[in-house]
CSV table of C-alpha atoms in Angstrom, one decimal:
chain,number,residue,atom,x,y,z
A,1238,MET,CA,-39.4,14.3,8.4
A,1239,SER,CA,-40.9,16.6,5.8
A,1240,ILE,CA,-39.1,19.2,3.8
A,1241,LYS,CA,-41.2,21.9,5.4
A,1242,THR,CA,-40.1,20.7,8.9
A,1243,VAL,CA,-36.5,20.9,7.8
A,1244,LYS,CA,-36.9,24.4,6.4
A,1245,GLU,CA,-38.7,25.6,9.6
A,1246,LYS,CA,-36.0,24.1,11.8
A,1247,PHE,CA,-33.2,25.3,9.5
A,1248,GLY,CA,-34.5,28.8,9.9
A,1249,THR,CA,-33.9,28.7,13.7
A,1250,ILE,CA,-30.2,28.1,13.2
A,1251,SER,CA,-28.0,31.1,12.9
A,1252,ARG,CA,-25.7,31.7,9.9
A,1253,ASP,CA,-22.6,31.0,12.1
A,1254,GLU,CA,-24.1,27.7,13.3
A,1255,ARG,CA,-24.8,26.7,9.8
A,1256,PHE,CA,-21.2,27.5,8.8
A,1257,ASN,CA,-19.8,25.6,11.8
A,1258,LYS,CA,-21.9,22.6,11.0
A,1259,ALA,CA,-20.6,22.6,7.4
A,1260,VAL,CA,-17.0,22.9,8.5
A,1261,THR,CA,-17.2,20.3,11.2
A,1262,GLY,CA,-19.1,17.9,8.8
A,1263,LEU,CA,-16.4,18.4,6.1
A,1264,LEU,CA,-13.7,17.8,8.7
A,1265,LEU,CA,-15.3,14.4,9.6
A,1266,LEU,CA,-15.7,13.5,6.0
A,1267,LEU,CA,-12.0,14.3,5.2
A,1268,PHE,CA,-10.7,12.4,8.2
A,1269,SER,CA,-13.0,9.4,7.5
A,1270,ALA,CA,-11.3,9.0,4.1
A,1271,ARG,CA,-8.5,7.2,6.1
A,1272,LEU,CA,-11.0,4.2,6.3
A,1273,TYR,CA,-10.4,3.4,2.7
A,1274,GLN,CA,-7.5,2.0,0.7
A,1275,ASN,CA,-4.9,4.3,-0.9
A,1276,THR,CA,-6.3,7.4,0.9
A,1277,GLY,CA,-3.9,7.5,3.8
A,1278,ASN,CA,-2.6,11.1,3.4
A,1279,PHE,CA,-5.9,12.6,2.1
A,1280,TYR,CA,-6.8,13.8,5.6
A,1281,VAL,CA,-3.8,16.1,5.8
A,1282,SER,CA,-5.9,18.6,3.8
A,1283,ALA,CA,-8.2,18.9,6.8
A,1284,PHE,CA,-5.5,20.2,9.2
A,1285,PRO,CA,-6.2,23.9,8.4
A,1286,LEU,CA,-9.9,23.2,9.3
A,1287,LEU,CA,-8.8,21.8,12.6
A,1288,ILE,CA,-6.9,25.0,13.4
A,1289,TRP,CA,-9.9,27.1,12.5
A,1290,VAL,CA,-12.2,24.8,14.6
A,1291,ILE,CA,-10.1,25.2,17.7
A,1292,ALA,CA,-10.1,29.0,17.4
A,1293,ALA,CA,-13.8,29.1,16.8
A,1294,ALA,CA,-14.6,26.8,19.7
A,1295,PHE,CA,-12.4,28.9,22.0
A,1296,GLY,CA,-14.5,31.9,21.2
A,1297,GLU,CA,-17.7,30.0,22.0
A,1298,LEU,CA,-16.3,28.5,25.2
A,1299,LYS,CA,-15.5,32.0,26.6
A,1300,LYS,CA,-19.3,32.6,26.5
A,1301,ASN,CA,-20.1,29.4,28.5
A,1302,LYS,CA,-18.3,29.1,31.8
A,1303,GLU,CA,-19.6,25.5,32.5
A,1304,SER,CA,-18.5,24.2,29.2
A,1305,TRP,CA,-15.1,25.9,29.6
A,1306,LYS,CA,-14.7,24.1,33.0
A,1307,ALA,CA,-15.6,20.8,31.4
A,1308,PHE,CA,-12.9,21.3,28.8
A,1309,LEU,CA,-10.3,22.0,31.5
A,1310,TRP,CA,-10.6,18.4,32.7
A,1311,PHE,CA,-8.7,17.3,29.5
A,1312,ILE,CA,-5.6,19.3,30.2
A,1313,PRO,CA,-3.9,17.0,32.9
A,1314,PHE,CA,-4.2,14.0,30.5
A,1315,LEU,CA,-2.7,15.9,27.6
A,1316,LEU,CA,-0.1,17.7,29.7
A,1317,TRP,CA,1.1,14.4,31.2
A,1318,ASN,CA,1.7,13.0,27.7
A,1319,LEU,CA,3.9,16.0,27.1
A,1320,ILE,CA,5.7,15.6,30.4
A,1321,SER,CA,6.5,12.0,29.7
A,1322,VAL,CA,8.9,13.2,27.0
A,1323,LEU,CA,11.4,14.0,29.8
A,1324,TRP,CA,12.2,10.4,30.5
A,1325,SER,CA,11.5,8.9,27.1
A,1326,ASP,CA,14.4,7.0,25.4
A,1327,HIS,CA,13.4,8.9,22.2
A,1328,PRO,CA,12.3,12.4,23.4
A,1329,GLY,CA,12.1,13.9,19.9
A,1330,TYR,CA,9.7,11.1,18.8
A,1331,SER,CA,7.6,11.3,21.9
A,1332,LEU,CA,7.4,15.0,21.7
A,1333,GLN,CA,6.2,14.8,18.1
A,1334,ARG,CA,3.5,12.3,18.9
A,1335,ALA,CA,2.4,14.1,22.1
A,1336,VAL,CA,2.0,17.5,20.4
A,1337,PHE,CA,0.1,15.7,17.6
A,1338,ALA,CA,-2.2,14.2,20.2
A,1339,VAL,CA,-2.8,17.6,21.8
A,1340,PHE,CA,-3.7,19.0,18.4
A,1341,ILE,CA,-6.0,16.2,17.4
A,1342,THR,CA,-7.7,15.9,20.8
A,1343,ALA,CA,-8.3,19.7,21.0
A,1344,GLY,CA,-9.4,19.8,17.4
A,1345,PHE,CA,-12.0,17.0,17.6
A,1346,LEU,CA,-13.3,18.1,21.0
A,1347,SER,CA,-13.8,21.6,19.5
A,1348,ALA,CA,-15.4,20.2,16.3
A,1349,GLY,CA,-17.9,18.2,18.4
A,1350,TYR,CA,-18.7,21.2,20.5
A,1351,LEU,CA,-19.4,23.4,17.4
A,1352,PHE,CA,-21.6,20.8,15.6
A,1353,THR,CA,-25.3,21.7,15.7
A,1354,ASP,CA,-28.2,19.3,15.1
A,1355,TYR,CA,-30.9,21.0,13.1
A,1356,LEU,CA,-33.5,18.5,14.0
A,1357,LYS,CA,-34.6,16.8,17.2
A,1358,GLU,CA,-32.6,13.7,16.4
A,1359,LYS,CA,-29.1,13.5,18.0
A,1360,PHE,CA,-25.8,12.1,16.8
A,1361,THR,CA,-26.6,13.1,13.2
A,1362,PHE,CA,-22.9,13.7,12.5
A,1363,HIS,CA,-22.6,9.9,12.4
A,1364,TYR,CA,-24.5,9.9,9.1
A,1365,ILE,CA,-21.6,11.7,7.5
A,1366,ILE,CA,-19.4,8.6,7.9
A,1367,LEU,CA,-22.0,5.8,8.0
A,1368,ILE,CA,-24.0,6.5,4.8
A,1369,PRO,CA,-20.9,6.6,2.4
A,1370,LEU,CA,-19.5,3.5,4.2
A,1371,ILE,CA,-22.7,1.5,3.7
A,1372,LEU,CA,-23.1,2.5,0.1
A,1373,LEU,CA,-19.5,1.8,-0.8
A,1374,SER,CA,-19.5,-1.5,1.0
A,1375,LEU,CA,-22.7,-2.7,-0.6
A,1376,PHE,CA,-21.4,-1.7,-4.0
A,1377,SER,CA,-18.2,-3.7,-3.3
A,1378,MET,CA,-20.3,-6.8,-2.3
A,1379,LEU,CA,-22.4,-6.7,-5.4
A,1380,SER,CA,-19.6,-5.8,-7.9
A,1381,GLY,CA,-16.7,-7.7,-6.4
A,1382,ILE,CA,-14.6,-4.5,-6.6
A,1383,PRO,CA,-11.9,-4.3,-5.4
A,1384,GLY,CA,-10.6,-7.8,-6.0
A,1385,ASN,CA,-9.3,-8.2,-2.4
A,1386,SER,CA,-12.6,-7.2,-0.8
A,1387,TRP,CA,-13.0,-10.6,0.9
A,1388,SER,CA,-9.4,-11.1,2.0
A,1389,GLY,CA,-9.6,-9.7,5.5
A,1390,GLY,CA,-9.2,-11.8,8.7
A,1391,ASN,CA,-7.3,-14.8,7.3
A,1392,GLY,CA,-9.4,-14.7,4.2
A,1393,LEU,CA,-12.6,-15.0,6.2
A,1394,GLY,CA,-13.8,-11.3,6.5
A,1395,PHE,CA,-15.3,-8.7,4.2
A,1396,MET,CA,-13.4,-5.4,4.1
A,1397,GLY,CA,-14.6,-3.9,0.8
A,1398,PHE,CA,-12.8,-0.6,0.1
A,1399,ALA,CA,-11.6,-0.4,3.7
A,1400,SER,CA,-7.9,-0.9,4.6
A,1401,HIS,CA,-8.8,-3.7,7.0
A,1402,GLN,CA,-11.9,-5.7,8.0
A,1403,ASN,CA,-11.4,-4.6,11.6
A,1404,THR,CA,-11.3,-1.0,10.5
A,1405,LEU,CA,-14.5,-1.4,8.5
A,1406,ALA,CA,-16.4,-3.1,11.4
A,1407,ALA,CA,-15.2,-0.5,14.0
A,1408,ALA,CA,-16.4,2.3,11.7
A,1409,VAL,CA,-19.8,0.7,11.7
A,1410,ILE,CA,-20.3,0.3,15.4
A,1411,PHE,CA,-18.9,3.8,16.2
A,1412,THR,CA,-21.6,5.4,14.0
A,1413,LEU,CA,-24.5,3.1,14.8
A,1414,PRO,CA,-25.8,5.2,17.7
A,1415,VAL,CA,-27.5,7.6,15.3
A,1416,LEU,CA,-29.7,4.7,14.1
A,1417,PHE,CA,-30.7,3.6,17.6
A,1418,TYR,CA,-31.2,7.0,19.3
A,1419,PRO,CA,-34.7,7.6,17.8
A,1420,PHE,CA,-35.9,4.5,19.7
A,1421,THR,CA,-35.0,6.0,23.0
A,1422,GLU,CA,-38.2,8.0,23.0
A,1423,LYS,CA,-41.8,7.2,22.3
A,1424,VAL,CA,-42.4,6.8,18.6
A,1425,ARG,CA,-45.2,9.0,17.4
A,1426,ILE,CA,-46.8,7.9,14.2
A,1427,SER,CA,-46.6,10.5,11.5
A,1428,PRO,CA,-45.7,10.4,7.8
A,1429,GLY,CA,-42.4,12.2,8.4
A,1430,LYS,CA,-41.4,10.1,11.4
A,1431,ASN,CA,-42.2,6.9,9.6
A,1432,ARG,CA,-40.0,7.8,6.7
A,1433,LEU,CA,-37.1,8.5,9.0
A,1434,LEU,CA,-37.6,5.2,10.8
A,1435,ILE,CA,-37.8,3.3,7.5
A,1436,ILE,CA,-34.6,4.9,6.3
A,1437,ASN,CA,-32.9,4.1,9.6
A,1438,ALA,CA,-34.1,0.5,9.5
A,1439,LEU,CA,-32.7,0.1,6.0
A,1440,LEU,CA,-29.4,1.6,7.0
A,1441,LEU,CA,-29.3,-0.6,10.1
A,1442,THR,CA,-29.9,-3.7,8.1
A,1443,GLY,CA,-27.1,-2.9,5.8
A,1444,ALA,CA,-24.8,-1.9,8.6
A,1445,LEU,CA,-25.4,-5.1,10.6
A,1446,TYR,CA,-24.9,-7.2,7.5
A,1447,ILE,CA,-21.5,-5.5,6.8
A,1448,LEU,CA,-20.6,-5.9,10.5
A,1449,ILE,CA,-21.2,-9.6,10.6
A,1450,SER,CA,-19.6,-10.1,7.2
A,1451,SER,CA,-16.4,-8.4,8.4
A,1452,HIS,CA,-15.7,-11.3,10.8
A,1453,SER,CA,-14.4,-8.7,13.3
A,1454,ARG,CA,-15.1,-10.4,16.6
A,1455,ALA,CA,-14.0,-7.4,18.7
A,1456,SER,CA,-16.5,-5.1,17.0
A,1457,VAL,CA,-19.3,-7.8,17.1
A,1458,LEU,CA,-18.7,-8.4,20.8
A,1459,ALA,CA,-18.8,-4.6,21.6
A,1460,PHE,CA,-21.9,-4.2,19.6
A,1461,LEU,CA,-23.7,-7.2,21.3
A,1462,ILE,CA,-22.9,-5.7,24.7
A,1463,PHE,CA,-24.3,-2.3,23.5
A,1464,PHE,CA,-27.4,-4.0,22.0
A,1465,ILE,CA,-28.2,-6.0,25.1
A,1466,LEU,CA,-28.0,-2.9,27.3
A,1467,PHE,CA,-30.0,-0.9,24.8
A,1468,ALA,CA,-32.7,-3.6,24.8
A,1469,LEU,CA,-32.8,-3.7,28.6
A,1470,ILE,CA,-33.1,0.1,29.0
A,1471,SER,CA,-35.8,0.2,26.4
A,1472,LEU,CA,-38.0,-2.3,28.2
A,1473,LYS,CA,-40.4,-1.5,31.0
A,1474,LYS,CA,-39.1,-2.6,34.5
A,1475,GLY,CA,-41.8,-5.3,34.8
A,1476,SER,CA,-40.7,-6.9,31.5
A,1477,LEU,CA,-37.2,-7.7,32.8
A,1478,ILE,CA,-38.6,-10.5,34.9
A,1479,TYR,CA,-39.5,-12.4,31.7
A,1480,VAL,CA,-36.9,-11.1,29.3
A,1481,VAL,CA,-33.7,-12.0,31.1
A,1482,PRO,CA,-34.7,-15.7,31.6
A,1483,ALA,CA,-35.9,-15.8,28.0
A,1484,LEU,CA,-32.5,-14.5,26.8
A,1485,PHE,CA,-30.7,-17.3,28.7
A,1486,LEU,CA,-33.1,-19.9,27.3
A,1487,ILE,CA,-32.7,-18.7,23.7
A,1488,GLY,CA,-28.9,-18.7,24.2
A,1489,ALA,CA,-28.9,-22.3,25.5
A,1490,VAL,CA,-31.1,-23.5,22.6
A,1491,VAL,CA,-28.9,-21.8,20.1
A,1492,MET,CA,-25.6,-23.1,21.5
A,1493,PHE,CA,-26.9,-26.7,21.4
A,1494,SER,CA,-28.3,-26.5,17.9
A,1495,PRO,CA,-26.6,-26.5,14.5
A,1496,LEU,CA,-26.6,-22.7,14.6
A,1497,GLY,CA,-24.5,-22.9,17.7
A,1498,LYS,CA,-21.8,-24.7,15.8
A,1499,LYS,CA,-21.7,-22.0,13.2
A,1500,ILE,CA,-21.5,-19.3,15.9
A,1501,GLU,CA,-18.6,-21.3,17.5
A,1502,ASP,CA,-16.8,-21.5,14.2
A,1503,TYR,CA,-17.3,-17.7,13.7
A,1504,ALA,CA,-15.9,-17.0,17.2
A,1505,TYR,CA,-12.9,-19.3,17.0
A,1506,LYS,CA,-12.0,-18.1,13.5
A,1507,SER,CA,-10.6,-21.5,12.5
A,1508,ALA,CA,-8.2,-21.4,15.6
A,1509,PRO,CA,-8.0,-23.8,18.6
A,1510,SER,CA,-9.4,-21.1,21.0
A,1511,VAL,CA,-11.2,-17.8,20.8
A,1512,LEU,CA,-8.0,-15.9,21.9
A,1513,SER,CA,-5.5,-17.9,19.9
A,1514,THR,CA,-4.8,-15.1,17.4
A,1515,ARG,CA,-4.4,-12.6,20.3
A,1516,GLN,CA,-2.5,-14.5,23.0
A,1517,GLU,CA,0.9,-13.2,21.9
A,1518,MET,CA,-0.3,-9.7,21.7
A,1519,ILE,CA,-1.9,-9.9,25.2
A,1520,LYS,CA,1.3,-11.3,26.6
A,1521,ALA,CA,3.4,-8.6,25.0
A,1522,SER,CA,0.9,-5.9,26.3
A,1523,ILE,CA,1.1,-7.2,29.9
A,1524,ASP,CA,4.9,-7.3,29.7
A,1525,GLY,CA,4.9,-3.7,28.4
A,1526,ALA,CA,2.5,-2.5,31.1
A,1527,LYS,CA,4.8,-4.0,33.8
A,1528,LEU,CA,7.7,-2.1,32.4
A,1529,GLY,CA,5.6,1.1,32.2
A,1530,GLY,CA,4.9,1.1,35.9
A,1531,LEU,CA,3.8,4.4,37.5
A,1532,THR,CA,5.1,6.9,35.0
A,1533,GLY,CA,5.5,4.9,31.7
A,1534,LEU,CA,8.3,4.7,29.2
A,1535,GLY,CA,7.3,7.9,27.3
A,1536,TYR,CA,4.4,8.7,25.0
A,1537,GLY,CA,4.5,6.6,21.9
A,1538,ILE,CA,7.3,4.3,23.1
A,1539,SER,CA,7.3,0.5,22.9
A,1540,HIS,CA,9.9,-1.4,24.9
A,1541,ARG,CA,12.0,-4.1,23.1
A,1542,ASP,CA,12.1,-6.3,26.2
A,1543,THR,CA,8.5,-7.5,25.6
A,1544,SER,CA,10.0,-10.9,24.5
A,1545,ILE,CA,7.2,-11.6,22.0
A,1546,VAL,CA,7.7,-10.7,18.3
A,1547,LEU,CA,4.4,-9.8,16.6
A,1548,ALA,CA,3.5,-9.5,13.0
A,1549,GLY,CA,2.9,-5.7,13.4
A,1550,ASP,CA,6.3,-5.0,15.0
A,1551,HIS,CA,8.5,-2.7,13.0
A,1552,GLU,CA,11.2,-0.1,13.0
A,1553,ARG,CA,10.4,3.5,12.3
A,1554,ASN,CA,13.5,5.7,11.8
A,1555,GLY,CA,15.4,3.4,14.2
A,1556,ILE,CA,12.6,3.4,16.8
A,1557,PHE,CA,10.9,0.1,17.7
A,1558,VAL,CA,7.1,0.2,17.4
A,1559,ARG,CA,4.8,-2.6,18.6
A,1560,GLU,CA,1.2,-3.1,17.9
A,1561,LYS,CA,-0.2,-2.8,21.5
A,1562,GLY,CA,-3.7,-4.2,21.0
A,1563,ILE,CA,-5.1,-3.4,24.5
A,1564,SER,CA,-5.7,0.3,25.1
A,1565,SER,CA,-5.6,0.4,28.9
A,1566,LEU,CA,-2.3,-1.6,29.0
A,1567,GLY,CA,-0.9,0.4,26.2
A,1568,ILE,CA,-1.5,3.7,28.1
A,1569,VAL,CA,0.2,2.2,31.2
A,1570,GLU,CA,3.2,1.1,29.0
A,1571,GLU,CA,3.6,4.6,27.5
A,1572,THR,CA,2.5,7.0,30.3
A,1573,GLY,CA,2.1,4.7,33.3
A,1574,ILE,CA,-0.7,4.1,35.7
A,1575,THR,CA,-0.7,7.8,36.2
A,1576,GLY,CA,-1.5,8.3,32.5
A,1577,LEU,CA,-4.3,5.8,32.7
A,1578,ILE,CA,-5.9,7.5,35.7
A,1579,LEU,CA,-5.7,10.9,34.0
A,1580,PHE,CA,-7.3,9.4,30.8
A,1581,LEU,CA,-10.2,7.9,32.7
A,1582,ILE,CA,-10.7,11.2,34.5
A,1583,ILE,CA,-11.7,12.9,31.3
A,1584,TYR,CA,-15.1,11.0,31.5
A,1585,ILE,CA,-16.0,12.9,34.8
A,1586,PRO,CA,-17.2,16.1,33.1
A,1587,LEU,CA,-19.0,14.1,30.5
A,1588,ILE,CA,-20.8,12.0,33.0
A,1589,ARG,CA,-21.6,15.0,35.2
A,1590,ARG,CA,-23.0,17.0,32.3
A,1591,VAL,CA,-25.1,14.2,30.9
A,1592,LYS,CA,-26.4,13.3,34.4
A,1593,GLN,CA,-27.5,16.8,35.2
A,1594,SER,CA,-28.9,17.5,31.7
A,1595,TYR,CA,-32.5,18.3,31.1
A,1596,ASN,CA,-32.0,17.7,27.4
A,1597,PHE,CA,-32.0,13.9,27.8
A,1598,THR,CA,-34.5,11.6,29.5
A,1599,THR,CA,-33.2,8.9,31.9
A,1600,ARG,CA,-33.5,6.3,29.1
A,1601,GLN,CA,-31.4,8.5,26.8
A,1602,LYS,CA,-28.8,9.1,29.5
A,1603,LEU,CA,-28.4,5.3,29.9
A,1604,PHE,CA,-28.3,5.0,26.1
A,1605,ILE,CA,-25.3,7.4,26.1
A,1606,LEU,CA,-23.6,5.4,28.8
A,1607,SER,CA,-24.1,2.2,26.8
A,1608,VAL,CA,-22.5,3.9,23.7
A,1609,PHE,CA,-19.4,4.8,25.6
A,1610,LEU,CA,-19.2,1.3,27.2
A,1611,MET,CA,-19.3,-0.1,23.7
A,1612,TYR,CA,-16.5,2.2,22.7
A,1613,SER,CA,-14.4,1.2,25.7
A,1614,VAL,CA,-14.9,-2.5,25.2
A,1615,HIS,CA,-13.7,-2.2,21.6
A,1616,ALA,CA,-10.7,-0.2,22.8
A,1617,GLN,CA,-9.5,-3.2,24.8
A,1618,PHE,CA,-9.1,-5.1,21.5
A,1619,GLU,CA,-7.9,-2.3,19.3
A,1620,ALA,CA,-5.6,0.2,21.1
A,1621,TRP,CA,-7.0,3.4,19.7
A,1622,TRP,CA,-6.9,5.1,23.2
A,1623,ILE,CA,-3.2,5.7,22.5
A,1624,GLY,CA,-3.5,6.5,18.8
A,1625,ALA,CA,-4.5,10.1,18.1
A,1626,GLY,CA,-4.2,9.3,14.4
A,1627,SER,CA,-6.9,6.7,14.7
A,1628,MET,CA,-10.3,7.7,13.3
A,1629,PHE,CA,-11.9,6.0,16.3
A,1630,TYR,CA,-9.9,8.2,18.7
A,1631,GLN,CA,-11.2,11.2,16.7
A,1632,ILE,CA,-14.8,10.1,16.7
A,1633,HIS,CA,-14.6,9.4,20.4
A,1634,PHE,CA,-13.5,12.9,21.3
A,1635,PHE,CA,-15.8,14.5,18.7
A,1636,THR,CA,-18.7,12.7,20.5
A,1637,ILE,CA,-17.5,13.9,23.9
A,1638,GLY,CA,-17.3,17.5,22.7
A,1639,TYR,CA,-20.7,17.2,21.1
A,1640,LEU,CA,-22.3,15.9,24.3
A,1641,ILE,CA,-20.7,18.6,26.5
A,1642,LYS,CA,-22.3,21.2,24.3
A,1643,ASN,CA,-25.7,19.4,24.0
A,1644,SER,CA,-26.1,18.3,27.6
């Protein structure tokens, strides 16, 4: 990617689009500060930007009827969250959280819609989060700063400057698509293209090292599923006859070798079984979902009758809050099976737009599908589907808005 190419492409972008890109990029940067220790309230300074972004996107959507129709699909999900306030045991609390969810969802959908890629590469907004994360994490590894950087996951995982090793690992996998996307098309050898591939390769090496060092099994599992799908869609059809058996053979050899024992120790995390550390959370999530039924207990509500007491359980202004863990069950507990259906419906306009798009090849469309599958798998271990304040909820909806615009 030469400077001349950037300048030529930059010249094709209007002043408004440049400004929108700067604002949405700054928005992501400010909200991503929540990744790190002692920066919990820093993102509040970005709220005025969210208001501006929503207003600007509304103006753009009025010019594009198809995009406007796609955005309308999100209203039932958000409206149902608000309606659930009517039967909540703590209506004031539920209303506060539901309004916040509407604001955040609309804001990040709008921000993604306004973001413009200057170059042919897609998902470039991921760099805004990924590059600082890698640089800070590598600095932490080399310097030993902060002193608790290796204290995550029962003392087994690296977390660097992040607030938790699971948070660090999730931030890595949520922003990795930008490094893989260039490989969804035929690589043409050129000095500029080579430099981009080399930079991506270095970033990918650092990102994967950080991911593995974090000892976050949910993120590693989600990434492995994504990577296997990515490898399969990148191969020619005839190659699958040889590749699939080869993968099984390699897996068998690894599991019965000394390396297999190391992988087993990594997966078990010094516990009797893989799910030992999550069994209580799973049981509590199932109990909560049963209580939620068709309509749920109210947005943001956790029921006390979920017999299990977890480490993350706490009182907030007299209201019981439980760490839910599994997104799909968490939605059922709060807004019922109805809420879960309405949440899943939001993917319909995305799938439709991407499927009908001429901006992506078939391989790239399958790549996008594998990205959202990775996100969804991760959400069943970390319940960010019901946490509008989660950075991963925000990246998820930013990406959806971005794809609605670019499909």
